[in-house]
PDB file of N, CA and C in Angstrom:
ATOM      1  N   ARG A  17      18.891  -3.753 -11.206  1.00  0.00           N
ATOM      2  CA  ARG A  17      17.812  -3.626 -10.110  1.00  0.00           C
ATOM      3  C   ARG A  17      17.988  -4.982  -9.199  1.00  0.00           C
ATOM      4  N   GLY A  18      18.468  -6.025  -9.612  1.00  0.00           N
ATOM      5  CA  GLY A  18      18.593  -7.222  -8.805  1.00  0.00           C
ATOM      6  C   GLY A  18      17.232  -7.767  -8.549  1.00  0.00           C
ATOM      7  N   SER A  19      17.215  -8.631  -7.506  1.00  0.00           N
ATOM      8  CA  SER A  19      15.920  -9.299  -7.304  1.00  0.00           C
ATOM      9  C   SER A  19      14.823  -8.278  -6.570  1.00  0.00           C
ATOM     10  N   VAL A  20      13.633  -8.647  -6.761  1.00  0.00           N
ATOM     11  CA  VAL A  20      12.493  -7.686  -6.226  1.00  0.00           C
ATOM     12  C   VAL A  20      11.477  -8.489  -5.459  1.00  0.00           C
ATOM     13  N   LEU A  21      11.131  -8.026  -4.446  1.00  0.00           N
ATOM     14  CA  LEU A  21      10.057  -8.582  -3.821  1.00  0.00           C
ATOM     15  C   LEU A  21       8.751  -7.704  -4.257  1.00  0.00           C
ATOM     16  N   GLN A  22       7.870  -8.161  -4.457  1.00  0.00           N
ATOM     17  CA  GLN A  22       6.486  -7.726  -5.067  1.00  0.00           C
ATOM     18  C   GLN A  22       5.305  -8.070  -4.273  1.00  0.00           C
ATOM     19  N   PRO A  23       4.994  -7.513  -3.195  1.00  0.00           N
ATOM     20  CA  PRO A  23       3.750  -7.790  -2.422  1.00  0.00           C
ATOM     21  C   PRO A  23       2.669  -7.367  -3.207  1.00  0.00           C
ATOM     22  N   LEU A  24       1.814  -8.302  -3.410  1.00  0.00           N
ATOM     23  CA  LEU A  24       0.496  -7.950  -4.198  1.00  0.00           C
ATOM     24  C   LEU A  24      -0.662  -8.275  -3.215  1.00  0.00           C
ATOM     25  N   PHE A  25      -1.574  -7.205  -3.398  1.00  0.00           N
ATOM     26  CA  PHE A  25      -2.698  -7.097  -2.627  1.00  0.00           C
ATOM     27  C   PHE A  25      -3.883  -6.846  -3.599  1.00  0.00           C
ATOM     28  N   LYS A  26      -4.850  -7.928  -3.297  1.00  0.00           N
ATOM     29  CA  LYS A  26      -6.116  -7.934  -4.030  1.00  0.00           C
ATOM     30  C   LYS A  26      -7.254  -7.721  -3.004  1.00  0.00           C
ATOM     31  N   MET A  27      -7.840  -6.595  -3.315  1.00  0.00           N
ATOM     32  CA  MET A  27      -9.111  -6.411  -2.516  1.00  0.00           C
ATOM     33  C   MET A  27     -10.371  -6.603  -3.178  1.00  0.00           C
ATOM     34  N   SER A  28     -11.331  -7.377  -2.549  1.00  0.00           N
ATOM     35  CA  SER A  28     -12.548  -7.723  -3.335  1.00  0.00           C
ATOM     36  C   SER A  28     -13.754  -6.471  -3.189  1.00  0.00           C
ATOM     37  N   CYS A  29     -14.560  -6.401  -3.978  1.00  0.00           N
ATOM     38  CA  CYS A  29     -15.812  -5.630  -3.692  1.00  0.00           C
ATOM     39  C   CYS A  29     -16.608  -6.001  -2.457  1.00  0.00           C
ATOM     40  N   SER A  30     -17.152  -5.068  -1.760  1.00  0.00           N
ATOM     41  CA  SER A  30     -17.680  -5.463  -0.504  1.00  0.00           C
ATOM     42  C   SER A  30     -18.566  -4.127  -0.147  1.00  0.00           C
ATOM     43  N   CYS A  31     -19.201  -4.241   1.171  1.00  0.00           N
ATOM     44  CA  CYS A  31     -20.016  -3.194   1.535  1.00  0.00           C
ATOM     45  C   CYS A  31     -18.994  -2.413   2.544  1.00  0.00           C
ATOM     46  N   SER A  32     -19.148  -1.171   2.860  1.00  0.00           N
ATOM     47  CA  SER A  32     -18.306  -0.406   3.706  1.00  0.00           C
ATOM     48  C   SER A  32     -18.784  -0.630   5.171  1.00  0.00           C
ATOM     49  N   LYS A  33     -18.130  -0.360   6.157  1.00  0.00           N
ATOM     50  CA  LYS A  33     -18.503  -0.532   7.562  1.00  0.00           C
ATOM     51  C   LYS A  33     -18.488   0.763   8.228  1.00  0.00           C
ATOM     52  N   ASP A  34     -18.886   0.840   9.571  1.00  0.00           N
ATOM     53  CA  ASP A  34     -18.746   2.016  10.401  1.00  0.00           C
ATOM     54  C   ASP A  34     -17.266   2.729  10.281  1.00  0.00           C
ATOM     55  N   GLY A  35     -17.341   3.901  10.146  1.00  0.00           N
ATOM     56  CA  GLY A  35     -15.799   4.500  10.189  1.00  0.00           C
ATOM     57  C   GLY A  35     -15.543   4.928   8.760  1.00  0.00           C
ATOM     58  N   HIS A  36     -16.072   4.259   7.782  1.00  0.00           N
ATOM     59  CA  HIS A  36     -15.815   4.493   6.303  1.00  0.00           C
ATOM     60  C   HIS A  36     -16.654   5.714   5.972  1.00  0.00           C
ATOM     61  N   PRO A  37     -16.344   6.319   4.711  1.00  0.00           N
ATOM     62  CA  PRO A  37     -17.254   7.611   4.401  1.00  0.00           C
ATOM     63  C   PRO A  37     -18.758   7.343   4.184  1.00  0.00           C
ATOM     64  N   ARG A  38     -19.229   6.150   3.718  1.00  0.00           N
ATOM     65  CA  ARG A  38     -20.666   6.003   3.659  1.00  0.00           C
ATOM     66  C   ARG A  38     -20.801   4.646   4.003  1.00  0.00           C
ATOM     67  N   PRO A  39     -21.082   4.313   5.412  1.00  0.00           N
ATOM     68  CA  PRO A  39     -21.252   2.847   5.930  1.00  0.00           C
ATOM     69  C   PRO A  39     -22.354   2.136   5.246  1.00  0.00           C
ATOM     70  N   GLY A  40     -22.219   0.983   4.947  1.00  0.00           N
ATOM     71  CA  GLY A  40     -23.322   0.199   4.365  1.00  0.00           C
ATOM     72  C   GLY A  40     -23.436   0.313   2.816  1.00  0.00           C
ATOM     73  N   GLN A  41     -22.651   1.224   2.170  1.00  0.00           N
ATOM     74  CA  GLN A  41     -22.716   1.170   0.854  1.00  0.00           C
ATOM     75  C   GLN A  41     -21.650   0.456   0.057  1.00  0.00           C
ATOM     76  N   PRO A  42     -21.917  -0.106  -1.070  1.00  0.00           N
ATOM     77  CA  PRO A  42     -20.960  -1.077  -1.753  1.00  0.00           C
ATOM     78  C   PRO A  42     -19.642  -0.188  -2.088  1.00  0.00           C
ATOM     79  N   TYR A  43     -18.557  -0.920  -2.224  1.00  0.00           N
ATOM     80  CA  TYR A  43     -17.254  -0.069  -2.666  1.00  0.00           C
ATOM     81  C   TYR A  43     -16.588  -1.071  -3.679  1.00  0.00           C
ATOM     82  N   LYS A  44     -15.882  -0.449  -4.637  1.00  0.00           N
ATOM     83  CA  LYS A  44     -15.093  -1.332  -5.743  1.00  0.00           C
ATOM     84  C   LYS A  44     -13.801  -1.709  -4.983  1.00  0.00           C
ATOM     85  N   GLY A  45     -13.320  -2.916  -5.361  1.00  0.00           N
ATOM     86  CA  GLY A  45     -11.974  -3.395  -4.789  1.00  0.00           C
ATOM     87  C   GLY A  45     -10.957  -3.083  -5.940  1.00  0.00           C
ATOM     88  N   GLY A  46      -9.883  -3.522  -6.030  1.00  0.00           N
ATOM     89  CA  GLY A  46      -8.730  -3.321  -6.859  1.00  0.00           C
ATOM     90  C   GLY A  46      -7.615  -4.366  -6.619  1.00  0.00           C
ATOM     91  N   GLN A  47      -6.787  -4.219  -7.519  1.00  0.00           N
ATOM     92  CA  GLN A  47      -5.526  -5.042  -7.434  1.00  0.00           C
ATOM     93  C   GLN A  47      -4.268  -3.900  -7.126  1.00  0.00           C
ATOM     94  N   PHE A  48      -3.489  -4.064  -6.363  1.00  0.00           N
ATOM     95  CA  PHE A  48      -2.576  -3.115  -5.651  1.00  0.00           C
ATOM     96  C   PHE A  48      -1.023  -3.979  -5.726  1.00  0.00           C
ATOM     97  N   CYS A  49      -0.022  -3.440  -6.275  1.00  0.00           N
ATOM     98  CA  CYS A  49       1.192  -3.806  -6.134  1.00  0.00           C
ATOM     99  C   CYS A  49       2.261  -3.008  -5.680  1.00  0.00           C
ATOM    100  N   ALA A  50       3.109  -3.220  -4.546  1.00  0.00           N
ATOM    101  CA  ALA A  50       4.078  -2.574  -4.030  1.00  0.00           C
ATOM    102  C   ALA A  50       5.432  -3.292  -4.338  1.00  0.00           C
ATOM    103  N   LEU A  51       6.402  -2.440  -4.459  1.00  0.00           N
ATOM    104  CA  LEU A  51       7.694  -2.826  -4.780  1.00  0.00           C
ATOM    105  C   LEU A  51       8.608  -2.655  -3.862  1.00  0.00           C
ATOM    106  N   LEU A  52       9.555  -3.678  -3.392  1.00  0.00           N
ATOM    107  CA  LEU A  52      10.597  -3.644  -2.407  1.00  0.00           C
ATOM    108  C   LEU A  52      11.899  -4.369  -2.979  1.00  0.00           C
ATOM    109  N   PRO A  53      12.943  -3.762  -2.650  1.00  0.00           N
ATOM    110  CA  PRO A  53      14.293  -4.710  -3.038  1.00  0.00           C
ATOM    111  C   PRO A  53      14.244  -6.002  -2.169  1.00  0.00           C
ATOM    112  N   ASP A  54      14.760  -7.051  -2.916  1.00  0.00           N
ATOM    113  CA  ASP A  54      15.062  -8.300  -2.177  1.00  0.00           C
ATOM    114  C   ASP A  54      16.232  -8.338  -1.522  1.00  0.00           C
ATOM    115  N   ASN A  55      16.311  -7.742  -0.473  1.00  0.00           N
ATOM    116  CA  ASN A  55      17.641  -7.726   0.516  1.00  0.00           C
ATOM    117  C   ASN A  55      17.135  -7.764   1.948  1.00  0.00           C
ATOM    118  N   LYS A  56      18.102  -7.733   2.840  1.00  0.00           N
ATOM    119  CA  LYS A  56      17.548  -7.822   4.295  1.00  0.00           C
ATOM    120  C   LYS A  56      16.805  -6.675   4.557  1.00  0.00           C
ATOM    121  N   GLU A  57      17.081  -5.574   4.198  1.00  0.00           N
ATOM    122  CA  GLU A  57      16.165  -4.414   4.581  1.00  0.00           C
ATOM    123  C   GLU A  57      14.785  -4.483   3.931  1.00  0.00           C
ATOM    124  N   GLY A  58      14.778  -4.784   2.727  1.00  0.00           N
ATOM    125  CA  GLY A  58      13.442  -5.202   2.027  1.00  0.00           C
ATOM    126  C   GLY A  58      12.604  -6.126   2.559  1.00  0.00           C
ATOM    127  N   GLN A  59      13.145  -7.223   3.056  1.00  0.00           N
ATOM    128  CA  GLN A  59      12.691  -8.275   3.655  1.00  0.00           C
ATOM    129  C   GLN A  59      12.052  -8.030   5.037  1.00  0.00           C
ATOM    130  N   LYS A  60      12.641  -7.107   5.887  1.00  0.00           N
ATOM    131  CA  LYS A  60      12.159  -6.775   7.031  1.00  0.00           C
ATOM    132  C   LYS A  60      10.960  -5.715   6.892  1.00  0.00           C
ATOM    133  N   THR A  61      11.167  -5.063   5.739  1.00  0.00           N
ATOM    134  CA  THR A  61      10.058  -4.020   5.498  1.00  0.00           C
ATOM    135  C   THR A  61       8.788  -4.840   5.134  1.00  0.00           C
ATOM    136  N   ALA A  62       8.964  -5.899   4.237  1.00  0.00           N
ATOM    137  CA  ALA A  62       7.758  -6.620   3.893  1.00  0.00           C
ATOM    138  C   ALA A  62       7.146  -7.211   4.948  1.00  0.00           C
ATOM    139  N   ALA A  63       7.849  -7.704   5.964  1.00  0.00           N
ATOM    140  CA  ALA A  63       7.346  -8.456   7.295  1.00  0.00           C
ATOM    141  C   ALA A  63       6.311  -7.201   7.846  1.00  0.00           C
ATOM    142  N   LEU A  64       6.944  -6.111   7.935  1.00  0.00           N
ATOM    143  CA  LEU A  64       6.078  -5.038   8.640  1.00  0.00           C
ATOM    144  C   LEU A  64       4.811  -4.611   7.892  1.00  0.00           C
ATOM    145  N   LEU A  65       4.950  -4.671   6.593  1.00  0.00           N
ATOM    146  CA  LEU A  65       3.952  -4.301   5.765  1.00  0.00           C
ATOM    147  C   LEU A  65       2.731  -5.574   5.917  1.00  0.00           C
ATOM    148  N   LYS A  66       3.289  -6.604   6.098  1.00  0.00           N
ATOM    149  CA  LYS A  66       2.166  -7.801   6.156  1.00  0.00           C
ATOM    150  C   LYS A  66       1.492  -7.527   7.435  1.00  0.00           C
ATOM    151  N   LYS A  67       2.105  -7.240   8.516  1.00  0.00           N
ATOM    152  CA  LYS A  67       1.377  -7.063   9.744  1.00  0.00           C
ATOM    153  C   LYS A  67       0.537  -5.757   9.687  1.00  0.00           C
ATOM    154  N   ALA A  68       1.175  -4.784   8.965  1.00  0.00           N
ATOM    155  CA  ALA A  68       0.053  -3.621   8.838  1.00  0.00           C
ATOM    156  C   ALA A  68      -1.206  -4.048   7.882  1.00  0.00           C
ATOM    157  N   PHE A  69      -0.886  -4.889   6.792  1.00  0.00           N
ATOM    158  CA  PHE A  69      -2.149  -5.351   6.264  1.00  0.00           C
ATOM    159  C   PHE A  69      -3.171  -6.275   6.946  1.00  0.00           C
ATOM    160  N   GLU A  70      -2.542  -7.088   7.609  1.00  0.00           N
ATOM    161  CA  GLU A  70      -3.223  -8.008   8.726  1.00  0.00           C
ATOM    162  C   GLU A  70      -4.132  -7.141   9.620  1.00  0.00           C
ATOM    163  N   ARG A  71      -3.700  -5.990  10.047  1.00  0.00           N
ATOM    164  CA  ARG A  71      -4.381  -5.231  11.106  1.00  0.00           C
ATOM    165  C   ARG A  71      -5.241  -4.079  10.317  1.00  0.00           C
ATOM    166  N   GLY A  72      -5.484  -4.141   8.960  1.00  0.00           N
ATOM    167  CA  GLY A  72      -6.360  -3.229   8.129  1.00  0.00           C
ATOM    168  C   GLY A  72      -5.791  -1.821   8.127  1.00  0.00           C
ATOM    169  N   LEU A  73      -4.459  -1.611   7.991  1.00  0.00           N
ATOM    170  CA  LEU A  73      -4.008  -0.260   8.125  1.00  0.00           C
ATOM    171  C   LEU A  73      -3.333  -0.197   6.685  1.00  0.00           C
ATOM    172  N   THR A  74      -3.428  -0.883   5.680  1.00  0.00           N
ATOM    173  CA  THR A  74      -2.851  -0.607   4.501  1.00  0.00           C
ATOM    174  C   THR A  74      -3.744  -0.020   3.586  1.00  0.00           C
ATOM    175  N   PHE A  75      -5.086  -0.108   3.621  1.00  0.00           N
ATOM    176  CA  PHE A  75      -6.067   0.503   2.551  1.00  0.00           C
ATOM    177  C   PHE A  75      -7.001   1.269   3.364  1.00  0.00           C
ATOM    178  N   GLN A  76      -7.720   2.219   2.708  1.00  0.00           N
ATOM    179  CA  GLN A  76      -8.909   2.859   3.232  1.00  0.00           C
ATOM    180  C   GLN A  76      -9.851   3.013   2.157  1.00  0.00           C
ATOM    181  N   ILE A  77     -11.034   3.226   2.469  1.00  0.00           N
ATOM    182  CA  ILE A  77     -12.307   3.590   1.415  1.00  0.00           C
ATOM    183  C   ILE A  77     -12.394   5.000   1.241  1.00  0.00           C
ATOM    184  N   LYS A  78     -12.353   5.563   0.027  1.00  0.00           N
ATOM    185  CA  LYS A  78     -12.454   6.916  -0.375  1.00  0.00           C
ATOM    186  C   LYS A  78     -13.817   7.055  -1.484  1.00  0.00           C
ATOM    187  N   SER A  79     -14.374   8.165  -1.364  1.00  0.00           N
ATOM    188  CA  SER A  79     -15.361   8.444  -2.206  1.00  0.00           C
ATOM    189  C   SER A  79     -14.853   9.261  -3.391  1.00  0.00           C
ATOM    190  N   PHE A  80     -14.974   8.786  -4.621  1.00  0.00           N
ATOM    191  CA  PHE A  80     -14.602   9.410  -5.773  1.00  0.00           C
ATOM    192  C   PHE A  80     -15.778   9.568  -6.836  1.00  0.00           C
ATOM    193  N   ASN A  81     -16.336  10.904  -7.008  1.00  0.00           N
ATOM    194  CA  ASN A  81     -17.548  11.089  -7.909  1.00  0.00           C
ATOM    195  C   ASN A  81     -18.687  10.213  -7.495  1.00  0.00           C
ATOM    196  N   GLY A  82     -18.860   9.993  -6.129  1.00  0.00           N
ATOM    197  CA  GLY A  82     -20.089   9.400  -5.662  1.00  0.00           C
ATOM    198  C   GLY A  82     -19.960   7.921  -5.474  1.00  0.00           C
ATOM    199  N   GLU A  83     -18.788   7.233  -5.939  1.00  0.00           N
ATOM    200  CA  GLU A  83     -18.414   5.860  -6.047  1.00  0.00           C
ATOM    201  C   GLU A  83     -17.386   5.606  -4.932  1.00  0.00           C
ATOM    202  N   GLU A  84     -17.631   4.527  -3.929  1.00  0.00           N
ATOM    203  CA  GLU A  84     -16.774   4.213  -2.976  1.00  0.00           C
ATOM    204  C   GLU A  84     -15.792   3.368  -3.625  1.00  0.00           C
ATOM    205  N   ARG A  85     -14.318   3.426  -3.197  1.00  0.00           N
ATOM    206  CA  ARG A  85     -13.369   2.598  -3.875  1.00  0.00           C
ATOM    207  C   ARG A  85     -12.292   2.406  -2.785  1.00  0.00           C
ATOM    208  N   VAL A  86     -11.532   1.245  -2.880  1.00  0.00           N
ATOM    209  CA  VAL A  86     -10.362   0.882  -2.124  1.00  0.00           C
ATOM    210  C   VAL A  86      -9.254   1.846  -2.632  1.00  0.00           C
ATOM    211  N   THR A  87      -8.533   2.445  -1.727  1.00  0.00           N
ATOM    212  CA  THR A  87      -7.301   3.201  -2.170  1.00  0.00           C
ATOM    213  C   THR A  87      -6.275   3.018  -1.052  1.00  0.00           C
ATOM    214  N   TRP A  88      -4.968   3.300  -1.498  1.00  0.00           N
ATOM    215  CA  TRP A  88      -3.845   3.022  -0.505  1.00  0.00           C
ATOM    216  C   TRP A  88      -4.119   4.020   0.641  1.00  0.00           C
ATOM    217  N   GLY A  89      -3.857   3.395   1.780  1.00  0.00           N
ATOM    218  CA  GLY A  89      -3.840   4.156   3.070  1.00  0.00           C
ATOM    219  C   GLY A  89      -2.845   5.121   3.384  1.00  0.00           C
ATOM    220  N   LEU A  90      -2.323   5.458   4.678  1.00  0.00           N
ATOM    221  CA  LEU A  90      -1.447   6.439   4.743  1.00  0.00           C
ATOM    222  C   LEU A  90      -0.025   5.870   4.766  1.00  0.00           C
ATOM    223  N   ILE A  91       0.241   4.620   4.691  1.00  0.00           N
ATOM    224  CA  ILE A  91       1.509   3.957   4.565  1.00  0.00           C
ATOM    225  C   ILE A  91       2.027   4.155   3.239  1.00  0.00           C
ATOM    226  N   PRO A  92       3.265   4.867   3.081  1.00  0.00           N
ATOM    227  CA  PRO A  92       3.613   4.946   1.529  1.00  0.00           C
ATOM    228  C   PRO A  92       4.132   3.712   1.152  1.00  0.00           C
ATOM    229  N   HIS A  93       3.671   3.319  -0.089  1.00  0.00           N
ATOM    230  CA  HIS A  93       4.295   2.387  -1.140  1.00  0.00           C
ATOM    231  C   HIS A  93       4.786   2.738  -2.285  1.00  0.00           C
ATOM    232  N   LYS A  94       5.822   2.003  -2.661  1.00  0.00           N
ATOM    233  CA  LYS A  94       6.417   2.205  -4.187  1.00  0.00           C
ATOM    234  C   LYS A  94       5.858   1.429  -5.076  1.00  0.00           C
ATOM    235  N   THR A  95       5.401   2.108  -6.110  1.00  0.00           N
ATOM    236  CA  THR A  95       4.613   1.366  -7.121  1.00  0.00           C
ATOM    237  C   THR A  95       5.295   1.080  -8.501  1.00  0.00           C
ATOM    238  N   SER A  96       6.580   1.761  -8.530  1.00  0.00           N
ATOM    239  CA  SER A  96       7.107   1.803  -9.762  1.00  0.00           C
ATOM    240  C   SER A  96       8.667   1.971  -9.464  1.00  0.00           C
ATOM    241  N   TRP A  97       9.425   1.424 -10.526  1.00  0.00           N
ATOM    242  CA  TRP A  97      11.035   1.512 -10.275  1.00  0.00           C
ATOM    243  C   TRP A  97      11.470   2.890 -10.839  1.00  0.00           C
ATOM    244  N   SER A  98      10.834   3.856 -11.501  1.00  0.00           N
ATOM    245  CA  SER A  98      11.179   4.949 -11.992  1.00  0.00           C
ATOM    246  C   SER A  98      10.132   5.995 -11.813  1.00  0.00           C
ATOM    247  N   GLY A  99      10.762   7.255 -11.639  1.00  0.00           N
ATOM    248  CA  GLY A  99       9.759   8.306 -11.489  1.00  0.00           C
ATOM    249  C   GLY A  99      10.058   9.023 -10.215  1.00  0.00           C
ATOM    250  N   GLY A 100      10.875   8.445  -9.355  1.00  0.00           N
ATOM    251  CA  GLY A 100      11.303   9.165  -8.123  1.00  0.00           C
ATOM    252  C   GLY A 100      10.414   9.340  -7.064  1.00  0.00           C
ATOM    253  N   LYS A 101      10.699   9.926  -5.963  1.00  0.00           N
ATOM    254  CA  LYS A 101       9.778  10.145  -4.661  1.00  0.00           C
ATOM    255  C   LYS A 101       8.474  10.744  -5.056  1.00  0.00           C
ATOM    256  N   ALA A 102       8.561  11.819  -5.653  1.00  0.00           N
ATOM    257  CA  ALA A 102       7.370  12.497  -6.094  1.00  0.00           C
ATOM    258  C   ALA A 102       6.243  11.558  -6.785  1.00  0.00           C
ATOM    259  N   ARG A 103       6.567  10.662  -7.230  1.00  0.00           N
ATOM    260  CA  ARG A 103       5.655   9.645  -8.103  1.00  0.00           C
ATOM    261  C   ARG A 103       5.466   8.398  -7.360  1.00  0.00           C
ATOM    262  N   ASN A 104       5.576   8.327  -6.075  1.00  0.00           N
ATOM    263  CA  ASN A 104       5.610   7.030  -5.365  1.00  0.00           C
ATOM    264  C   ASN A 104       6.467   5.713  -6.063  1.00  0.00           C
ATOM    265  N   ALA A 105       7.668   6.416  -6.465  1.00  0.00           N
ATOM    266  CA  ALA A 105       8.507   5.336  -7.235  1.00  0.00           C
ATOM    267  C   ALA A 105       9.838   5.558  -6.787  1.00  0.00           C
ATOM    268  N   TYR A 106      10.800   4.569  -7.122  1.00  0.00           N
ATOM    269  CA  TYR A 106      12.334   4.502  -6.893  1.00  0.00           C
ATOM    270  C   TYR A 106      12.743   5.468  -7.970  1.00  0.00           C
ATOM    271  N   PRO A 107      13.987   6.033  -8.004  1.00  0.00           N
ATOM    272  CA  PRO A 107      14.913   5.965  -6.848  1.00  0.00           C
ATOM    273  C   PRO A 107      14.516   6.954  -5.763  1.00  0.00           C
ATOM    274  N   ASP A 108      14.555   6.376  -4.555  1.00  0.00           N
ATOM    275  CA  ASP A 108      14.392   7.098  -3.223  1.00  0.00           C
ATOM    276  C   ASP A 108      15.247   6.441  -2.085  1.00  0.00           C
ATOM    277  N   ALA A 109      16.288   6.915  -1.908  1.00  0.00           N
ATOM    278  CA  ALA A 109      17.324   6.416  -1.107  1.00  0.00           C
ATOM    279  C   ALA A 109      16.773   6.376   0.493  1.00  0.00           C
ATOM    280  N   GLN A 110      15.804   7.155   0.838  1.00  0.00           N
ATOM    281  CA  GLN A 110      15.423   7.021   2.069  1.00  0.00           C
ATOM    282  C   GLN A 110      14.041   6.374   2.498  1.00  0.00           C
ATOM    283  N   TYR A 111      13.466   5.622   1.372  1.00  0.00           N
ATOM    284  CA  TYR A 111      12.264   5.063   1.529  1.00  0.00           C
ATOM    285  C   TYR A 111      12.072   4.245   2.383  1.00  0.00           C
ATOM    286  N   LEU A 112      13.139   3.064   2.498  1.00  0.00           N
ATOM    287  CA  LEU A 112      12.995   1.940   3.497  1.00  0.00           C
ATOM    288  C   LEU A 112      12.744   2.329   4.886  1.00  0.00           C
ATOM    289  N   ARG A 113      13.914   3.222   5.092  1.00  0.00           N
ATOM    290  CA  ARG A 113      13.960   3.748   6.555  1.00  0.00           C
ATOM    291  C   ARG A 113      12.526   4.709   6.737  1.00  0.00           C
ATOM    292  N   GLU A 114      12.019   5.496   5.991  1.00  0.00           N
ATOM    293  CA  GLU A 114      10.971   6.210   6.060  1.00  0.00           C
ATOM    294  C   GLU A 114       9.858   5.357   6.295  1.00  0.00           C
ATOM    295  N   VAL A 115       9.507   4.266   5.636  1.00  0.00           N
ATOM    296  CA  VAL A 115       8.450   3.391   5.665  1.00  0.00           C
ATOM    297  C   VAL A 115       8.408   2.726   6.954  1.00  0.00           C
ATOM    298  N   ARG A 116       9.691   2.256   7.279  1.00  0.00           N
ATOM    299  CA  ARG A 116       9.696   1.560   8.752  1.00  0.00           C
ATOM    300  C   ARG A 116       9.274   2.483   9.778  1.00  0.00           C
ATOM    301  N   THR A 117       9.804   3.471   9.752  1.00  0.00           N
ATOM    302  CA  THR A 117       9.407   4.775  10.773  1.00  0.00           C
ATOM    303  C   THR A 117       7.904   4.781  10.998  1.00  0.00           C
ATOM    304  N   VAL A 118       7.423   4.837   9.594  1.00  0.00           N
ATOM    305  CA  VAL A 118       5.811   5.108   9.793  1.00  0.00           C
ATOM    306  C   VAL A 118       5.225   3.764  10.347  1.00  0.00           C
ATOM    307  N   LEU A 119       5.795   2.633   9.982  1.00  0.00           N
ATOM    308  CA  LEU A 119       5.035   1.256  10.483  1.00  0.00           C
ATOM    309  C   LEU A 119       5.450   1.107  11.908  1.00  0.00           C
TER     310      LEU A 119
END
């Protein structure tokens, strides 16, 4: 695998805002980890993901069984080194190109 970049996102609990499923309702946070190869392409992708995070594009709030919680947004992230594309994991030879297109 070589070196690995692991952006780690920690979202606190808070109250949702306008535009969320139930504005003003509390939601659960979580800890999220995304994996990128530590190479030139991975580092460029990490910089773009950081900008997306800073602009509030990485996560969304969804309702599950009457409870609001933070989930990944529409930007695809790899969360495991095995399982393939169908499981949001590597190997996926097109991932870095695809995610940069989305970003």
